Amino acid sequence: MIELQNFSKSYSSKNDSFAVKDFSMVCKKGEITGLLGLNGAGKTTILKAICARHFATNGSVLVERLNASEESEQVRELTGFVAEEPHFPEEYTVFEYLNMVAELHGMNSKTRMNTDERGLDITELLHKKIRTLSKGQRERVNFAQALIYNPSVLVLDEPASGLDPAQIVNMRKLVKSLKSDHTILLSTHLMQEVEALCDRVYIIHEGKLAASGTAEEIARSSGCKNLEEAFFKITTTGQGEAK
Protein backbone atom coordinates (compact mmCIF):
# COMPACT_ATOMS: atom_id res chain seq x y z
CA MET A 1 0.00 0.00 0.00
CA ILE A 2 1.08 3.55 -0.78
CA GLU A 3 -0.43 6.56 0.96
CA LEU A 4 0.40 10.22 0.41
CA GLN A 5 -1.08 12.63 2.93
CA ASN A 6 -1.00 16.31 1.92
CA PHE A 7 2.34 15.73 0.21
CA SER A 8 4.18 18.85 -0.89
CA LYS A 9 7.62 19.16 -2.44
CA SER A 10 9.64 22.32 -2.99
CA TYR A 11 13.01 22.44 -4.69
CA SER A 12 13.52 26.01 -3.48
CA SER A 13 15.79 26.62 -0.48
CA LYS A 14 13.21 29.11 0.77
CA ASN A 15 10.29 26.70 0.19
CA ASP A 16 8.45 29.53 -1.55
CA SER A 17 7.45 27.54 -4.65
CA PHE A 18 6.21 23.98 -4.95
CA ALA A 19 6.48 21.33 -7.66
CA VAL A 20 3.65 19.45 -5.92
CA LYS A 21 1.31 20.96 -3.33
CA ASP A 22 -1.02 19.20 -0.83
CA PHE A 23 -1.37 16.02 -2.89
CA SER A 24 -3.12 13.03 -1.28
CA MET A 25 -3.43 9.55 -2.80
CA VAL A 26 -3.94 5.92 -1.78
CA CYS A 27 -2.73 2.96 -3.87
CA LYS A 28 -3.92 -0.47 -2.72
CA LYS A 29 -2.42 -3.91 -3.13
CA GLY A 30 -4.09 -5.90 -5.89
CA GLU A 31 -4.90 -2.78 -7.89
CA ILE A 32 -3.16 -0.80 -10.59
CA THR A 33 -3.36 2.89 -9.78
CA GLY A 34 -2.79 5.41 -12.53
CA LEU A 35 -1.15 8.78 -12.03
CA LEU A 36 -2.14 10.81 -15.07
CA GLY A 37 -0.86 14.23 -16.00
CA LEU A 38 0.82 16.33 -18.63
CA ASN A 39 4.60 16.42 -18.82
CA GLY A 40 5.81 18.67 -16.02
CA ALA A 41 2.68 18.27 -13.91
CA GLY A 42 4.59 16.78 -10.96
CA LYS A 43 4.34 13.04 -11.59
CA THR A 44 8.07 12.30 -11.34
CA THR A 45 8.35 14.35 -8.15
CA ILE A 46 5.74 12.07 -6.57
CA LEU A 47 7.39 8.87 -7.83
CA LYS A 48 10.79 9.82 -6.46
CA ALA A 49 9.28 10.57 -3.06
CA ILE A 50 7.54 7.19 -2.97
CA CYS A 51 10.84 5.46 -3.79
CA ALA A 52 12.63 7.52 -1.08
CA ARG A 53 14.90 9.18 -3.64
CA HIS A 54 13.98 12.55 -2.19
CA PHE A 55 11.71 13.56 0.65
CA ALA A 56 8.56 15.54 1.36
CA THR A 57 8.87 19.20 2.24
CA ASN A 58 5.48 18.96 3.96
CA GLY A 59 3.04 16.11 4.50
CA SER A 60 3.96 12.44 4.48
CA VAL A 61 4.63 9.51 2.17
CA LEU A 62 3.86 6.06 3.58
CA VAL A 63 4.90 2.83 1.85
CA GLU A 64 3.65 -0.35 3.50
CA ARG A 65 3.02 1.85 6.57
CA LEU A 66 6.67 3.01 6.66
CA ASN A 67 7.43 6.71 6.48
CA ALA A 68 9.63 7.27 3.42
CA SER A 69 11.40 10.23 5.02
CA GLU A 70 12.19 8.48 8.30
CA GLU A 71 12.71 4.89 7.13
CA SER A 72 14.14 5.48 3.68
CA GLU A 73 16.39 2.40 3.48
CA GLN A 74 13.52 0.05 4.32
CA VAL A 75 11.25 1.81 1.82
CA ARG A 76 13.86 1.46 -0.94
CA GLU A 77 13.97 -2.28 -0.28
CA LEU A 78 10.18 -2.49 -0.64
CA THR A 79 9.91 -0.56 -3.90
CA GLY A 80 10.87 -1.61 -7.41
CA PHE A 81 11.25 1.33 -9.77
CA VAL A 82 10.92 1.07 -13.56
CA ALA A 83 12.29 4.37 -14.85
CA GLU A 84 11.25 5.93 -18.13
CA GLU A 85 14.89 6.37 -19.13
CA PRO A 86 17.00 3.95 -17.05
CA HIS A 87 20.73 4.54 -16.75
CA PHE A 88 22.30 1.15 -17.38
CA PRO A 89 26.02 0.31 -17.22
CA GLU A 90 26.28 -0.14 -20.97
CA GLU A 91 29.41 -2.32 -20.94
CA TYR A 92 27.92 -4.85 -18.50
CA THR A 93 26.18 -7.96 -19.70
CA VAL A 94 22.58 -8.33 -18.59
CA PHE A 95 23.65 -11.09 -16.21
CA GLU A 96 26.37 -8.92 -14.65
CA TYR A 97 23.97 -6.05 -14.19
CA LEU A 98 21.17 -8.09 -12.63
CA ASN A 99 23.71 -9.89 -10.45
CA MET A 100 24.94 -6.49 -9.20
CA VAL A 101 21.40 -5.31 -8.44
CA ALA A 102 20.64 -8.53 -6.56
CA GLU A 103 23.81 -8.24 -4.49
CA LEU A 104 23.04 -4.62 -3.64
CA HIS A 105 19.79 -5.88 -2.12
CA GLY A 106 21.54 -8.64 -0.15
CA MET A 107 20.34 -11.53 -2.28
CA ASN A 108 22.31 -14.62 -3.18
CA SER A 109 21.88 -17.02 -6.09
CA LYS A 110 19.60 -19.32 -4.13
CA THR A 111 17.12 -16.64 -3.16
CA ARG A 112 16.98 -14.61 -6.35
CA MET A 113 13.72 -14.59 -8.20
CA ASN A 114 13.65 -16.39 -11.52
CA THR A 115 12.74 -13.45 -13.74
CA ASP A 116 11.50 -15.72 -16.53
CA GLU A 117 8.72 -16.89 -14.21
CA ARG A 118 7.31 -13.38 -14.52
CA GLY A 119 7.05 -13.70 -18.27
CA LEU A 120 10.07 -11.51 -18.94
CA ASP A 121 11.81 -14.15 -21.05
CA ILE A 122 15.32 -12.71 -20.72
CA THR A 123 17.31 -15.95 -20.72
CA GLU A 124 18.63 -15.33 -24.23
CA LEU A 125 19.71 -11.82 -23.21
CA LEU A 126 21.75 -12.69 -20.13
CA HIS A 127 25.14 -12.80 -21.82
CA LYS A 128 24.57 -9.86 -24.16
CA LYS A 129 26.10 -6.47 -23.52
CA ILE A 130 23.43 -3.97 -22.51
CA ARG A 131 24.63 -1.53 -25.18
CA THR A 132 23.62 -4.04 -27.89
CA LEU A 133 20.00 -4.39 -26.75
CA SER A 134 16.96 -3.08 -28.60
CA LYS A 135 14.44 -0.76 -26.95
CA GLY A 136 12.08 -3.63 -26.21
CA GLN A 137 14.88 -5.79 -24.78
CA ARG A 138 16.08 -2.94 -22.58
CA GLU A 139 12.56 -2.52 -21.23
CA ARG A 140 12.48 -6.20 -20.24
CA VAL A 141 15.78 -5.72 -18.41
CA ASN A 142 14.34 -2.58 -16.80
CA PHE A 143 11.45 -4.62 -15.38
CA ALA A 144 13.82 -7.43 -14.37
CA GLN A 145 16.01 -5.14 -12.26
CA ALA A 146 12.92 -3.84 -10.47
CA LEU A 147 11.58 -7.33 -9.79
CA ILE A 148 14.70 -9.34 -9.03
CA TYR A 149 14.66 -8.61 -5.29
CA ASN A 150 10.91 -9.29 -5.12
CA PRO A 151 9.61 -5.92 -3.84
CA SER A 152 5.99 -5.61 -2.77
CA VAL A 153 5.52 -2.20 -4.42
CA LEU A 154 6.15 -1.41 -8.09
CA VAL A 155 6.44 2.13 -9.40
CA LEU A 156 6.29 2.43 -13.19
CA ASP A 157 7.27 5.68 -14.89
CA GLU A 158 5.93 5.85 -18.47
CA PRO A 159 6.51 2.11 -19.12
CA ALA A 160 5.10 2.33 -22.68
CA SER A 161 7.44 5.13 -23.73
CA GLY A 162 9.21 4.32 -27.00
CA LEU A 163 7.75 0.83 -27.35
CA ASP A 164 6.15 -0.42 -30.55
CA PRO A 165 2.55 -1.77 -30.49
CA ALA A 166 3.59 -5.40 -29.98
CA GLN A 167 5.95 -4.45 -27.15
CA ILE A 168 3.19 -2.40 -25.51
CA VAL A 169 0.86 -5.42 -25.55
CA ASN A 170 3.56 -7.54 -23.88
CA MET A 171 4.22 -4.84 -21.30
CA ARG A 172 0.51 -4.66 -20.44
CA LYS A 173 0.33 -8.45 -20.01
CA LEU A 174 3.30 -8.35 -17.67
CA VAL A 175 1.89 -5.53 -15.54
CA LYS A 176 -1.48 -7.28 -15.27
CA SER A 177 0.24 -10.52 -14.22
CA LEU A 178 1.94 -8.69 -11.34
CA LYS A 179 -1.24 -7.06 -10.08
CA SER A 180 -2.48 -9.71 -7.65
CA ASP A 181 0.51 -9.69 -5.31
CA HIS A 182 1.83 -6.15 -5.69
CA THR A 183 0.84 -2.56 -5.13
CA ILE A 184 1.35 -0.97 -8.55
CA LEU A 185 1.50 2.74 -9.38
CA LEU A 186 1.72 3.61 -13.07
CA SER A 187 2.60 7.16 -14.06
CA THR A 188 1.80 8.21 -17.62
CA HIS A 189 0.47 10.92 -19.87
CA LEU A 190 -0.98 8.32 -22.26
CA MET A 191 -4.73 7.89 -21.95
CA GLN A 192 -4.77 4.47 -23.58
CA GLU A 193 -2.43 3.02 -20.93
CA VAL A 194 -4.68 4.22 -18.13
CA GLU A 195 -7.80 2.85 -19.80
CA ALA A 196 -6.12 -0.50 -20.54
CA LEU A 197 -4.57 -1.08 -17.12
CA CYS A 198 -5.77 1.09 -14.26
CA ASP A 199 -8.43 0.37 -11.66
CA ARG A 200 -8.28 3.85 -10.18
CA VAL A 201 -6.90 7.11 -11.54
CA TYR A 202 -5.48 10.29 -10.02
CA ILE A 203 -5.12 13.29 -12.31
CA ILE A 204 -2.47 15.83 -11.35
CA HIS A 205 -2.45 19.27 -12.93
CA GLU A 206 0.12 21.96 -12.21
CA GLY A 207 1.26 20.13 -9.08
CA LYS A 208 -2.19 19.69 -7.55
CA LEU A 209 -4.75 16.91 -7.43
CA ALA A 210 -7.40 17.74 -10.01
CA ALA A 211 -9.57 14.59 -9.97
CA SER A 212 -9.63 11.00 -8.75
CA GLY A 213 -11.77 7.89 -9.11
CA THR A 214 -12.37 5.30 -11.77
CA ALA A 215 -12.17 6.46 -15.37
CA GLU A 216 -15.96 6.37 -15.53
CA GLU A 217 -16.37 8.39 -12.31
CA ILE A 218 -13.96 11.09 -13.48
CA ALA A 219 -15.71 11.36 -16.84
CA ARG A 220 -19.13 11.57 -15.21
CA SER A 221 -18.11 14.17 -12.60
CA SER A 222 -16.53 16.29 -15.34
CA GLY A 223 -19.65 16.10 -17.51
CA CYS A 224 -17.74 14.28 -20.25
CA LYS A 225 -18.30 11.16 -22.32
CA ASN A 226 -15.00 9.51 -21.45
CA LEU A 227 -11.71 9.92 -19.57
CA GLU A 228 -9.93 11.47 -22.55
CA GLU A 229 -12.46 14.29 -22.80
CA ALA A 230 -12.38 14.78 -19.03
CA PHE A 231 -8.59 14.93 -18.98
CA PHE A 232 -8.55 17.49 -21.79
CA LYS A 233 -11.12 19.61 -19.96
CA ILE A 234 -9.25 19.44 -16.65
CA THR A 235 -5.81 20.19 -18.08
CA THR A 236 -6.85 22.99 -20.42
CA THR A 237 -9.41 24.79 -18.27
CA GLY A 238 -8.32 23.72 -14.80
CA GLN A 239 -11.81 22.40 -14.12
CA GLY A 240 -11.81 19.38 -11.89
CA GLU A 241 -12.54 18.44 -8.34
CA ALA A 242 -10.45 16.15 -6.14
CA LYS A 243 -12.46 13.46 -4.43
PDB file of C-alpha atoms in Angstrom, residues 12-234:
ATOM      1  CA  SER A  12      13.523  26.009  -3.476  1.00  0.00           C
ATOM      2  CA  SER A  13      15.790  26.615  -0.476  1.00  0.00           C
ATOM      3  CA  LYS A  14      13.211  29.108   0.769  1.00  0.00           C
ATOM      4  CA  ASN A  15      10.294  26.703   0.187  1.00  0.00           C
ATOM      5  CA  ASP A  16       8.455  29.527  -1.553  1.00  0.00           C
ATOM      6  CA  SER A  17       7.447  27.544  -4.654  1.00  0.00           C
ATOM      7  CA  PHE A  18       6.213  23.978  -4.950  1.00  0.00           C
ATOM      8  CA  ALA A  19       6.476  21.332  -7.664  1.00  0.00           C
ATOM      9  CA  VAL A  20       3.647  19.453  -5.921  1.00  0.00           C
ATOM     10  CA  LYS A  21       1.308  20.958  -3.330  1.00  0.00           C
ATOM     11  CA  ASP A  22      -1.025  19.199  -0.831  1.00  0.00           C
ATOM     12  CA  PHE A  23      -1.373  16.025  -2.894  1.00  0.00           C
ATOM     13  CA  SER A  24      -3.116  13.028  -1.284  1.00  0.00           C
ATOM     14  CA  MET A  25      -3.428   9.550  -2.805  1.00  0.00           C
ATOM     15  CA  VAL A  26      -3.944   5.917  -1.784  1.00  0.00           C
ATOM     16  CA  CYS A  27      -2.730   2.959  -3.869  1.00  0.00           C
ATOM     17  CA  LYS A  28      -3.924  -0.473  -2.721  1.00  0.00           C
ATOM     18  CA  LYS A  29      -2.417  -3.910  -3.133  1.00  0.00           C
ATOM     19  CA  GLY A  30      -4.090  -5.903  -5.888  1.00  0.00           C
ATOM     20  CA  GLU A  31      -4.903  -2.778  -7.889  1.00  0.00           C
ATOM     21  CA  ILE A  32      -3.156  -0.797 -10.588  1.00  0.00           C
ATOM     22  CA  THR A  33      -3.361   2.888  -9.777  1.00  0.00           C
ATOM     23  CA  GLY A  34      -2.786   5.406 -12.530  1.00  0.00           C
ATOM     24  CA  LEU A  35      -1.150   8.781 -12.030  1.00  0.00           C
ATOM     25  CA  LEU A  36      -2.139  10.807 -15.074  1.00  0.00           C
ATOM     26  CA  GLY A  37      -0.862  14.230 -16.003  1.00  0.00           C
ATOM     27  CA  LEU A  38       0.816  16.326 -18.634  1.00  0.00           C
ATOM     28  CA  ASN A  39       4.601  16.421 -18.819  1.00  0.00           C
ATOM     29  CA  GLY A  40       5.814  18.674 -16.019  1.00  0.00           C
ATOM     30  CA  ALA A  41       2.680  18.269 -13.908  1.00  0.00           C
ATOM     31  CA  GLY A  42       4.589  16.783 -10.964  1.00  0.00           C
ATOM     32  CA  LYS A  43       4.342  13.038 -11.589  1.00  0.00           C
ATOM     33  CA  THR A  44       8.073  12.302 -11.344  1.00  0.00           C
ATOM     34  CA  THR A  45       8.345  14.348  -8.155  1.00  0.00           C
ATOM     35  CA  ILE A  46       5.744  12.073  -6.570  1.00  0.00           C
ATOM     36  CA  LEU A  47       7.387   8.875  -7.831  1.00  0.00           C
ATOM     37  CA  LYS A  48      10.795   9.822  -6.455  1.00  0.00           C
ATOM     38  CA  ALA A  49       9.277  10.574  -3.059  1.00  0.00           C
ATOM     39  CA  ILE A  50       7.538   7.186  -2.974  1.00  0.00           C
ATOM     40  CA  CYS A  51      10.841   5.464  -3.791  1.00  0.00           C
ATOM     41  CA  ALA A  52      12.633   7.525  -1.085  1.00  0.00           C
ATOM     42  CA  ARG A  53      14.903   9.180  -3.643  1.00  0.00           C
ATOM     43  CA  HIS A  54      13.978  12.547  -2.195  1.00  0.00           C
ATOM     44  CA  PHE A  55      11.706  13.564   0.652  1.00  0.00           C
ATOM     45  CA  ALA A  56       8.564  15.536   1.356  1.00  0.00           C
ATOM     46  CA  THR A  57       8.868  19.202   2.236  1.00  0.00           C
ATOM     47  CA  ASN A  58       5.483  18.964   3.963  1.00  0.00           C
ATOM     48  CA  GLY A  59       3.037  16.115   4.503  1.00  0.00           C
ATOM     49  CA  SER A  60       3.960  12.440   4.476  1.00  0.00           C
ATOM     50  CA  VAL A  61       4.630   9.513   2.172  1.00  0.00           C
ATOM     51  CA  LEU A  62       3.865   6.059   3.581  1.00  0.00           C
ATOM     52  CA  VAL A  63       4.902   2.827   1.853  1.00  0.00           C
ATOM     53  CA  GLU A  64       3.647  -0.351   3.502  1.00  0.00           C
ATOM     54  CA  ARG A  65       3.023   1.851   6.574  1.00  0.00           C
ATOM     55  CA  LEU A  66       6.669   3.014   6.664  1.00  0.00           C
ATOM     56  CA  ASN A  67       7.433   6.710   6.478  1.00  0.00           C
ATOM     57  CA  ALA A  68       9.629   7.271   3.417  1.00  0.00           C
ATOM     58  CA  SER A  69      11.403  10.229   5.023  1.00  0.00           C
ATOM     59  CA  GLU A  70      12.185   8.479   8.304  1.00  0.00           C
ATOM     60  CA  GLU A  71      12.706   4.889   7.129  1.00  0.00           C
ATOM     61  CA  SER A  72      14.139   5.481   3.680  1.00  0.00           C
ATOM     62  CA  GLU A  73      16.388   2.402   3.476  1.00  0.00           C
ATOM     63  CA  GLN A  74      13.521   0.051   4.317  1.00  0.00           C
ATOM     64  CA  VAL A  75      11.253   1.808   1.821  1.00  0.00           C
ATOM     65  CA  ARG A  76      13.856   1.461  -0.944  1.00  0.00           C
ATOM     66  CA  GLU A  77      13.968  -2.283  -0.275  1.00  0.00           C
ATOM     67  CA  LEU A  78      10.177  -2.487  -0.636  1.00  0.00           C
ATOM     68  CA  THR A  79       9.911  -0.564  -3.901  1.00  0.00           C
ATOM     69  CA  GLY A  80      10.869  -1.610  -7.406  1.00  0.00           C
ATOM     70  CA  PHE A  81      11.249   1.333  -9.772  1.00  0.00           C
ATOM     71  CA  VAL A  82      10.915   1.067 -13.556  1.00  0.00           C
ATOM     72  CA  ALA A  83      12.286   4.368 -14.846  1.00  0.00           C
ATOM     73  CA  GLU A  84      11.252   5.933 -18.126  1.00  0.00           C
ATOM     74  CA  GLU A  85      14.895   6.372 -19.126  1.00  0.00           C
ATOM     75  CA  PRO A  86      17.001   3.954 -17.054  1.00  0.00           C
ATOM     76  CA  HIS A  87      20.730   4.540 -16.751  1.00  0.00           C
ATOM     77  CA  PHE A  88      22.300   1.146 -17.376  1.00  0.00           C
ATOM     78  CA  PRO A  89      26.016   0.307 -17.217  1.00  0.00           C
ATOM     79  CA  GLU A  90      26.279  -0.144 -20.973  1.00  0.00           C
ATOM     80  CA  GLU A  91      29.409  -2.325 -20.937  1.00  0.00           C
ATOM     81  CA  TYR A  92      27.923  -4.848 -18.499  1.00  0.00           C
ATOM     82  CA  THR A  93      26.177  -7.960 -19.700  1.00  0.00           C
ATOM     83  CA  VAL A  94      22.582  -8.328 -18.589  1.00  0.00           C
ATOM     84  CA  PHE A  95      23.650 -11.090 -16.208  1.00  0.00           C
ATOM     85  CA  GLU A  96      26.369  -8.921 -14.650  1.00  0.00           C
ATOM     86  CA  TYR A  97      23.974  -6.046 -14.193  1.00  0.00           C
ATOM     87  CA  LEU A  98      21.173  -8.093 -12.632  1.00  0.00           C
ATOM     88  CA  ASN A  99      23.710  -9.886 -10.452  1.00  0.00           C
ATOM     89  CA  MET A 100      24.944  -6.489  -9.201  1.00  0.00           C
ATOM     90  CA  VAL A 101      21.400  -5.315  -8.438  1.00  0.00           C
ATOM     91  CA  ALA A 102      20.641  -8.533  -6.556  1.00  0.00           C
ATOM     92  CA  GLU A 103      23.808  -8.239  -4.490  1.00  0.00           C
ATOM     93  CA  LEU A 104      23.036  -4.619  -3.638  1.00  0.00           C
ATOM     94  CA  HIS A 105      19.794  -5.883  -2.118  1.00  0.00           C
ATOM     95  CA  GLY A 106      21.536  -8.636  -0.151  1.00  0.00           C
ATOM     96  CA  MET A 107      20.341 -11.531  -2.277  1.00  0.00           C
ATOM     97  CA  ASN A 108      22.309 -14.624  -3.182  1.00  0.00           C
ATOM     98  CA  SER A 109      21.884 -17.020  -6.093  1.00  0.00           C
ATOM     99  CA  LYS A 110      19.599 -19.324  -4.127  1.00  0.00           C
ATOM    100  CA  THR A 111      17.117 -16.644  -3.156  1.00  0.00           C
ATOM    101  CA  ARG A 112      16.983 -14.614  -6.347  1.00  0.00           C
ATOM    102  CA  MET A 113      13.718 -14.586  -8.197  1.00  0.00           C
ATOM    103  CA  ASN A 114      13.646 -16.392 -11.518  1.00  0.00           C
ATOM    104  CA  THR A 115      12.739 -13.447 -13.735  1.00  0.00           C
ATOM    105  CA  ASP A 116      11.498 -15.724 -16.532  1.00  0.00           C
ATOM    106  CA  GLU A 117       8.723 -16.890 -14.209  1.00  0.00           C
ATOM    107  CA  ARG A 118       7.310 -13.381 -14.515  1.00  0.00           C
ATOM    108  CA  GLY A 119       7.047 -13.704 -18.266  1.00  0.00           C
ATOM    109  CA  LEU A 120      10.067 -11.506 -18.943  1.00  0.00           C
ATOM    110  CA  ASP A 121      11.810 -14.146 -21.055  1.00  0.00           C
ATOM    111  CA  ILE A 122      15.319 -12.709 -20.717  1.00  0.00           C
ATOM    112  CA  THR A 123      17.309 -15.952 -20.724  1.00  0.00           C
ATOM    113  CA  GLU A 124      18.627 -15.327 -24.231  1.00  0.00           C
ATOM    114  CA  LEU A 125      19.710 -11.822 -23.207  1.00  0.00           C
ATOM    115  CA  LEU A 126      21.750 -12.692 -20.128  1.00  0.00           C
ATOM    116  CA  HIS A 127      25.137 -12.805 -21.821  1.00  0.00           C
ATOM    117  CA  LYS A 128      24.575  -9.863 -24.163  1.00  0.00           C
ATOM    118  CA  LYS A 129      26.097  -6.467 -23.524  1.00  0.00           C
ATOM    119  CA  ILE A 130      23.434  -3.971 -22.509  1.00  0.00           C
ATOM    120  CA  ARG A 131      24.632  -1.527 -25.178  1.00  0.00           C
ATOM    121  CA  THR A 132      23.619  -4.040 -27.885  1.00  0.00           C
ATOM    122  CA  LEU A 133      19.999  -4.393 -26.748  1.00  0.00           C
ATOM    123  CA  SER A 134      16.959  -3.078 -28.598  1.00  0.00           C
ATOM    124  CA  LYS A 135      14.438  -0.758 -26.951  1.00  0.00           C
ATOM    125  CA  GLY A 136      12.077  -3.633 -26.210  1.00  0.00           C
ATOM    126  CA  GLN A 137      14.883  -5.788 -24.776  1.00  0.00           C
ATOM    127  CA  ARG A 138      16.077  -2.942 -22.583  1.00  0.00           C
ATOM    128  CA  GLU A 139      12.559  -2.521 -21.229  1.00  0.00           C
ATOM    129  CA  ARG A 140      12.482  -6.204 -20.241  1.00  0.00           C
ATOM    130  CA  VAL A 141      15.778  -5.723 -18.407  1.00  0.00           C
ATOM    131  CA  ASN A 142      14.337  -2.584 -16.801  1.00  0.00           C
ATOM    132  CA  PHE A 143      11.455  -4.624 -15.382  1.00  0.00           C
ATOM    133  CA  ALA A 144      13.823  -7.433 -14.375  1.00  0.00           C
ATOM    134  CA  GLN A 145      16.011  -5.141 -12.259  1.00  0.00           C
ATOM    135  CA  ALA A 146      12.921  -3.844 -10.471  1.00  0.00           C
ATOM    136  CA  LEU A 147      11.578  -7.335  -9.789  1.00  0.00           C
ATOM    137  CA  ILE A 148      14.696  -9.337  -9.032  1.00  0.00           C
ATOM    138  CA  TYR A 149      14.660  -8.611  -5.295  1.00  0.00           C
ATOM    139  CA  ASN A 150      10.911  -9.292  -5.122  1.00  0.00           C
ATOM    140  CA  PRO A 151       9.608  -5.923  -3.842  1.00  0.00           C
ATOM    141  CA  SER A 152       5.992  -5.614  -2.773  1.00  0.00           C
ATOM    142  CA  VAL A 153       5.521  -2.204  -4.417  1.00  0.00           C
ATOM    143  CA  LEU A 154       6.147  -1.410  -8.093  1.00  0.00           C
ATOM    144  CA  VAL A 155       6.438   2.134  -9.399  1.00  0.00           C
ATOM    145  CA  LEU A 156       6.291   2.431 -13.189  1.00  0.00           C
ATOM    146  CA  ASP A 157       7.275   5.682 -14.894  1.00  0.00           C
ATOM    147  CA  GLU A 158       5.932   5.848 -18.468  1.00  0.00           C
ATOM    148  CA  PRO A 159       6.507   2.110 -19.120  1.00  0.00           C
ATOM    149  CA  ALA A 160       5.103   2.328 -22.685  1.00  0.00           C
ATOM    150  CA  SER A 161       7.445   5.129 -23.728  1.00  0.00           C
ATOM    151  CA  GLY A 162       9.210   4.321 -26.996  1.00  0.00           C
ATOM    152  CA  LEU A 163       7.750   0.826 -27.347  1.00  0.00           C
ATOM    153  CA  ASP A 164       6.150  -0.423 -30.551  1.00  0.00           C
ATOM    154  CA  PRO A 165       2.551  -1.766 -30.486  1.00  0.00           C
ATOM    155  CA  ALA A 166       3.588  -5.402 -29.982  1.00  0.00           C
ATOM    156  CA  GLN A 167       5.946  -4.451 -27.155  1.00  0.00           C
ATOM    157  CA  ILE A 168       3.194  -2.404 -25.508  1.00  0.00           C
ATOM    158  CA  VAL A 169       0.864  -5.422 -25.553  1.00  0.00           C
ATOM    159  CA  ASN A 170       3.556  -7.539 -23.881  1.00  0.00           C
ATOM    160  CA  MET A 171       4.216  -4.842 -21.304  1.00  0.00           C
ATOM    161  CA  ARG A 172       0.514  -4.664 -20.439  1.00  0.00           C
ATOM    162  CA  LYS A 173       0.327  -8.447 -20.014  1.00  0.00           C
ATOM    163  CA  LEU A 174       3.303  -8.348 -17.672  1.00  0.00           C
ATOM    164  CA  VAL A 175       1.889  -5.534 -15.538  1.00  0.00           C
ATOM    165  CA  LYS A 176      -1.483  -7.278 -15.266  1.00  0.00           C
ATOM    166  CA  SER A 177       0.240 -10.521 -14.217  1.00  0.00           C
ATOM    167  CA  LEU A 178       1.937  -8.688 -11.337  1.00  0.00           C
ATOM    168  CA  LYS A 179      -1.243  -7.058 -10.083  1.00  0.00           C
ATOM    169  CA  SER A 180      -2.485  -9.709  -7.655  1.00  0.00           C
ATOM    170  CA  ASP A 181       0.505  -9.694  -5.309  1.00  0.00           C
ATOM    171  CA  HIS A 182       1.831  -6.152  -5.688  1.00  0.00           C
ATOM    172  CA  THR A 183       0.839  -2.561  -5.132  1.00  0.00           C
ATOM    173  CA  ILE A 184       1.351  -0.965  -8.552  1.00  0.00           C
ATOM    174  CA  LEU A 185       1.500   2.745  -9.381  1.00  0.00           C
ATOM    175  CA  LEU A 186       1.718   3.612 -13.067  1.00  0.00           C
ATOM    176  CA  SER A 187       2.604   7.157 -14.064  1.00  0.00           C
ATOM    177  CA  THR A 188       1.798   8.208 -17.616  1.00  0.00           C
ATOM    178  CA  HIS A 189       0.474  10.925 -19.871  1.00  0.00           C
ATOM    179  CA  LEU A 190      -0.980   8.323 -22.264  1.00  0.00           C
ATOM    180  CA  MET A 191      -4.731   7.892 -21.954  1.00  0.00           C
ATOM    181  CA  GLN A 192      -4.770   4.466 -23.580  1.00  0.00           C
ATOM    182  CA  GLU A 193      -2.431   3.023 -20.932  1.00  0.00           C
ATOM    183  CA  VAL A 194      -4.683   4.218 -18.131  1.00  0.00           C
ATOM    184  CA  GLU A 195      -7.803   2.848 -19.801  1.00  0.00           C
ATOM    185  CA  ALA A 196      -6.120  -0.503 -20.541  1.00  0.00           C
ATOM    186  CA  LEU A 197      -4.566  -1.079 -17.124  1.00  0.00           C
ATOM    187  CA  CYS A 198      -5.765   1.088 -14.255  1.00  0.00           C
ATOM    188  CA  ASP A 199      -8.430   0.365 -11.655  1.00  0.00           C
ATOM    189  CA  ARG A 200      -8.279   3.849 -10.182  1.00  0.00           C
ATOM    190  CA  VAL A 201      -6.895   7.114 -11.540  1.00  0.00           C
ATOM    191  CA  TYR A 202      -5.480  10.289 -10.021  1.00  0.00           C
ATOM    192  CA  ILE A 203      -5.119  13.293 -12.308  1.00  0.00           C
ATOM    193  CA  ILE A 204      -2.469  15.832 -11.350  1.00  0.00           C
ATOM    194  CA  HIS A 205      -2.453  19.268 -12.930  1.00  0.00           C
ATOM    195  CA  GLU A 206       0.123  21.961 -12.208  1.00  0.00           C
ATOM    196  CA  GLY A 207       1.257  20.127  -9.084  1.00  0.00           C
ATOM    197  CA  LYS A 208      -2.186  19.691  -7.552  1.00  0.00           C
ATOM    198  CA  LEU A 209      -4.746  16.910  -7.425  1.00  0.00           C
ATOM    199  CA  ALA A 210      -7.399  17.738 -10.011  1.00  0.00           C
ATOM    200  CA  ALA A 211      -9.573  14.587  -9.968  1.00  0.00           C
ATOM    201  CA  SER A 212      -9.626  10.996  -8.748  1.00  0.00           C
ATOM    202  CA  GLY A 213     -11.769   7.889  -9.111  1.00  0.00           C
ATOM    203  CA  THR A 214     -12.372   5.302 -11.766  1.00  0.00           C
ATOM    204  CA  ALA A 215     -12.169   6.459 -15.367  1.00  0.00           C
ATOM    205  CA  GLU A 216     -15.958   6.371 -15.532  1.00  0.00           C
ATOM    206  CA  GLU A 217     -16.367   8.386 -12.313  1.00  0.00           C
ATOM    207  CA  ILE A 218     -13.962  11.088 -13.478  1.00  0.00           C
ATOM    208  CA  ALA A 219     -15.714  11.361 -16.841  1.00  0.00           C
ATOM    209  CA  ARG A 220     -19.129  11.571 -15.212  1.00  0.00           C
ATOM    210  CA  SER A 221     -18.113  14.171 -12.596  1.00  0.00           C
ATOM    211  CA  SER A 222     -16.533  16.286 -15.344  1.00  0.00           C
ATOM    212  CA  GLY A 223     -19.648  16.100 -17.505  1.00  0.00           C
ATOM    213  CA  CYS A 224     -17.745  14.282 -20.253  1.00  0.00           C
ATOM    214  CA  LYS A 225     -18.299  11.156 -22.322  1.00  0.00           C
ATOM    215  CA  ASN A 226     -14.998   9.508 -21.448  1.00  0.00           C
ATOM    216  CA  LEU A 227     -11.711   9.919 -19.572  1.00  0.00           C
ATOM    217  CA  GLU A 228      -9.933  11.474 -22.546  1.00  0.00           C
ATOM    218  CA  GLU A 229     -12.463  14.289 -22.802  1.00  0.00           C
ATOM    219  CA  ALA A 230     -12.376  14.782 -19.032  1.00  0.00           C
ATOM    220  CA  PHE A 231      -8.588  14.931 -18.979  1.00  0.00           C
ATOM    221  CA  PHE A 232      -8.549  17.487 -21.785  1.00  0.00           C
ATOM    222  CA  LYS A 233     -11.124  19.608 -19.963  1.00  0.00           C
ATOM    223  CA  ILE A 234      -9.250  19.444 -16.651  1.00  0.00           C
TER     224      ILE A 234
END
